[in-house]
């Protein structure tokens, strides 16, 4: 199975900050990586797919990059509604594993 | 509007069975692969199972293989997860999710249904 390791697991930041979350895969997955946002009690929401393609309707302050084994999700200027948990997911092979999550909290 | 609505969760004793349903609307259900993903309380997301568009091909996580069965009824626009021999570690919110065209993401998710396995 392909393991995904996100860093950091917890992140404290302020409104307006630029933040970056990293996702590392245990083996190469080309660009088969997606990012999701999840708020408490809610289903995950797709943000980015194919490593860098922004899902329709997602604000442009979200961006993704990377290929192979290292990927990043960047939020250019944090808004109050962005405080949530973020997950990466590899879709290169089954089982389609998720990272352990990064909880983004208000400083 | 795409909608996925899960049902069938609840409290079940260890060793028991439960069948989850996911009713789909707002899109051509028969054209999409579908998945089940679960999330134990306070934990992360874990892929459980997937089925292709006509139901002829399925995959399972090792942790549920031989106990869970995914199926679909395209005439009823409904996805199912039959869960047998349930264990305490199966306790989780179960989400159904639609596979993106090209298999590069899950673009729509249901609201989830809670399964609690406890005596």
XYZ file of C-alpha atoms in Angstrom:
226
model
C 0.000 0.000 0.000
C 1.126 3.558 -0.669
C 1.564 5.587 2.516
C 0.913 9.339 2.545
C 2.507 11.471 5.252
C 1.269 15.001 5.764
C 3.211 17.689 7.558
C 2.537 19.362 9.781
C -0.270 17.467 11.527
C -1.319 20.669 13.310
C -0.907 24.230 12.153
C -1.797 27.412 13.960
C -2.119 30.495 11.784
C -3.822 33.868 11.550
C -6.274 35.342 9.069
C -4.277 36.688 6.134
C -1.342 34.295 6.591
C 0.069 32.200 3.775
C 0.236 28.527 4.737
C 1.656 25.437 3.073
C 0.865 21.803 3.819
C 3.104 19.041 2.485
C 2.096 15.510 1.499
C 4.784 12.899 0.855
C 4.066 9.557 -0.788
C 5.986 6.385 0.021
C 6.396 5.748 -3.712
C 5.842 7.682 -6.899
C 2.242 8.455 -7.770
C 2.759 10.739 -10.779
C 0.119 13.487 -10.378
C -2.625 11.257 -8.980
C -3.146 13.346 -5.877
C -6.178 15.180 -4.565
C -6.702 17.542 -1.630
C -9.861 17.773 0.479
C -11.093 20.130 3.174
C -13.238 18.833 6.017
C -15.044 20.834 8.672
C -16.372 19.250 11.889
C -19.448 17.132 11.323
C -19.333 17.633 7.570
C -18.312 15.564 4.575
C -14.974 16.224 2.885
C -14.979 18.781 0.083
C -12.766 18.446 -2.979
C -10.331 21.337 -3.427
C -7.617 20.206 -5.835
C -7.241 17.204 -8.144
C -4.488 15.934 -10.404
C -2.080 17.620 -7.973
C -2.663 21.150 -9.240
C -6.105 21.527 -10.839
C -8.516 23.673 -8.865
C -11.990 22.191 -8.529
C -14.763 24.373 -9.926
C -16.045 26.848 -7.371
C -13.013 26.657 -5.086
C -11.429 30.051 -4.353
C -8.214 30.832 -6.202
C -6.324 31.377 -2.935
C -6.008 27.572 -2.870
C -3.306 26.051 -5.058
C -1.554 22.730 -5.368
C 1.754 21.620 -6.802
C 4.076 18.651 -7.036
C 4.453 15.299 -8.716
C 6.053 11.966 -7.985
C 6.381 11.759 -4.212
C 6.159 15.322 -2.891
C 3.139 17.596 -3.066
C 2.022 20.842 -1.485
C -1.245 22.618 -0.809
C -0.914 26.371 -0.371
C -3.492 28.827 0.885
C -2.264 32.274 -0.117
C -4.235 34.384 2.351
C -6.165 32.560 5.061
C -9.820 33.433 5.483
C -11.908 32.605 8.573
C -13.763 29.873 6.691
C -10.490 28.074 5.861
C -9.919 26.815 9.389
C -10.557 23.105 8.971
C -8.766 19.781 8.518
C -7.084 19.069 5.194
C -6.407 15.636 3.703
C -4.391 14.508 0.717
C -5.362 11.335 -1.161
C -3.489 9.257 -3.708
C -5.470 7.791 -6.598
C -2.564 6.065 -8.327
C -3.436 2.592 -7.036
C -5.771 0.717 -4.710
C -6.211 1.067 -1.829
C -6.621 4.777 -2.528
C -5.090 5.978 0.706
C -5.425 9.292 2.518
C -2.903 11.229 4.537
C -3.467 11.464 8.281
C -4.772 15.021 8.007
C -3.579 18.504 8.892
C -5.695 20.458 11.339
C -5.498 24.178 10.663
C -6.419 26.233 13.706
C -6.791 29.920 14.397
C -3.852 31.472 16.245
C -27.825 19.336 -8.381
C -25.819 16.255 -7.501
C -26.970 14.657 -4.259
C -25.815 11.570 -2.396
C -27.840 10.561 0.653
C -26.712 7.703 2.884
C -28.974 5.721 5.176
C -29.005 2.489 7.139
C -26.538 3.277 9.892
C -27.195 2.529 13.524
C -26.177 0.520 16.569
C -25.338 -3.141 16.002
C -23.779 -5.807 18.199
C -20.382 -7.303 17.389
C -20.822 -10.074 14.853
C -23.966 -8.494 13.487
C -24.853 -7.201 10.036
C -26.010 -3.947 8.540
C -26.729 -2.721 5.031
C -25.985 0.859 4.093
C -27.622 2.595 1.152
C -26.622 5.673 -0.805
C -29.349 7.234 -2.925
C -28.001 9.257 -5.838
C -29.719 12.007 -7.790
C -28.891 14.871 -10.120
C -26.556 12.915 -12.385
C -26.436 9.780 -14.548
C -25.626 7.323 -11.763
C -24.950 4.432 -14.121
C -22.022 6.287 -15.689
C -19.916 6.693 -12.558
C -17.733 4.540 -10.364
C -18.626 4.894 -6.697
C -16.787 4.493 -3.404
C -17.365 4.002 0.306
C -15.037 5.829 2.686
C -15.217 5.680 6.469
C -14.044 7.814 9.349
C -13.790 6.524 12.897
C -14.646 9.062 15.606
C -11.885 11.676 15.798
C -9.803 9.894 13.184
C -8.906 10.301 9.515
C -10.466 9.127 6.279
C -10.091 5.515 5.185
C -11.096 4.123 1.797
C -13.294 1.036 2.150
C -14.508 -0.134 -1.237
C -15.255 0.834 -4.845
C -17.459 -0.426 -7.622
C -17.329 0.307 -11.323
C -20.201 1.808 -13.257
C -22.014 -1.405 -14.209
C -21.227 -3.290 -11.014
C -19.036 -5.902 -12.684
C -15.833 -4.982 -10.821
C -15.208 -4.277 -7.137
C -12.280 -3.640 -4.781
C -11.989 -3.718 -0.993
C -9.646 -2.630 1.732
C -7.925 -5.594 3.363
C -9.595 -4.726 6.672
C -13.079 -5.449 5.284
C -12.371 -8.029 2.566
C -14.559 -11.088 2.982
C -16.923 -9.283 5.373
C -18.246 -6.336 3.341
C -19.875 -6.402 -0.092
C -20.391 -3.361 -2.294
C -23.141 -3.419 -4.907
C -25.343 -1.094 -6.882
C -28.758 -0.965 -8.528
C -28.519 1.403 -11.467
C -32.267 1.207 -12.070
C -32.823 2.567 -8.555
C -29.822 4.947 -8.590
C -28.637 3.396 -5.356
C -25.291 2.182 -4.008
C -25.108 -0.367 -1.199
C -22.646 -1.669 1.353
C -23.540 -4.952 3.012
C -21.544 -5.264 6.213
C -21.322 -8.646 7.947
C -19.350 -9.937 10.947
C -19.076 -6.403 12.267
C -16.354 -5.551 14.769
C -15.895 -2.696 17.203
C -13.202 -1.275 14.909
C -15.805 -0.870 12.138
C -17.437 1.901 14.182
C -17.315 4.983 11.978
C -19.194 7.450 9.843
C -19.542 5.890 6.401
C -19.561 8.173 3.376
C -20.425 7.325 -0.197
C -18.531 9.320 -2.800
C -18.634 9.727 -6.565
C -15.506 9.066 -8.568
C -14.410 11.915 -10.811
C -14.314 11.352 -14.546
C -10.849 9.948 -15.198
C -10.515 8.563 -11.699
C -8.510 11.491 -10.348
C -10.644 12.451 -7.354
C -13.926 12.019 -5.506
C -15.974 15.052 -6.465
C -19.208 14.581 -4.517
C -19.741 13.072 -1.071
C -22.812 12.197 0.926
C -23.374 13.539 4.419
C -22.436 10.233 6.009
C -24.199 7.663 8.166
C -22.914 6.547 11.573
C -22.375 2.884 12.290
C -21.716 1.956 15.911
C -20.663 -1.601 16.750
C -21.050 -2.219 20.445
C -22.609 -4.639 22.884
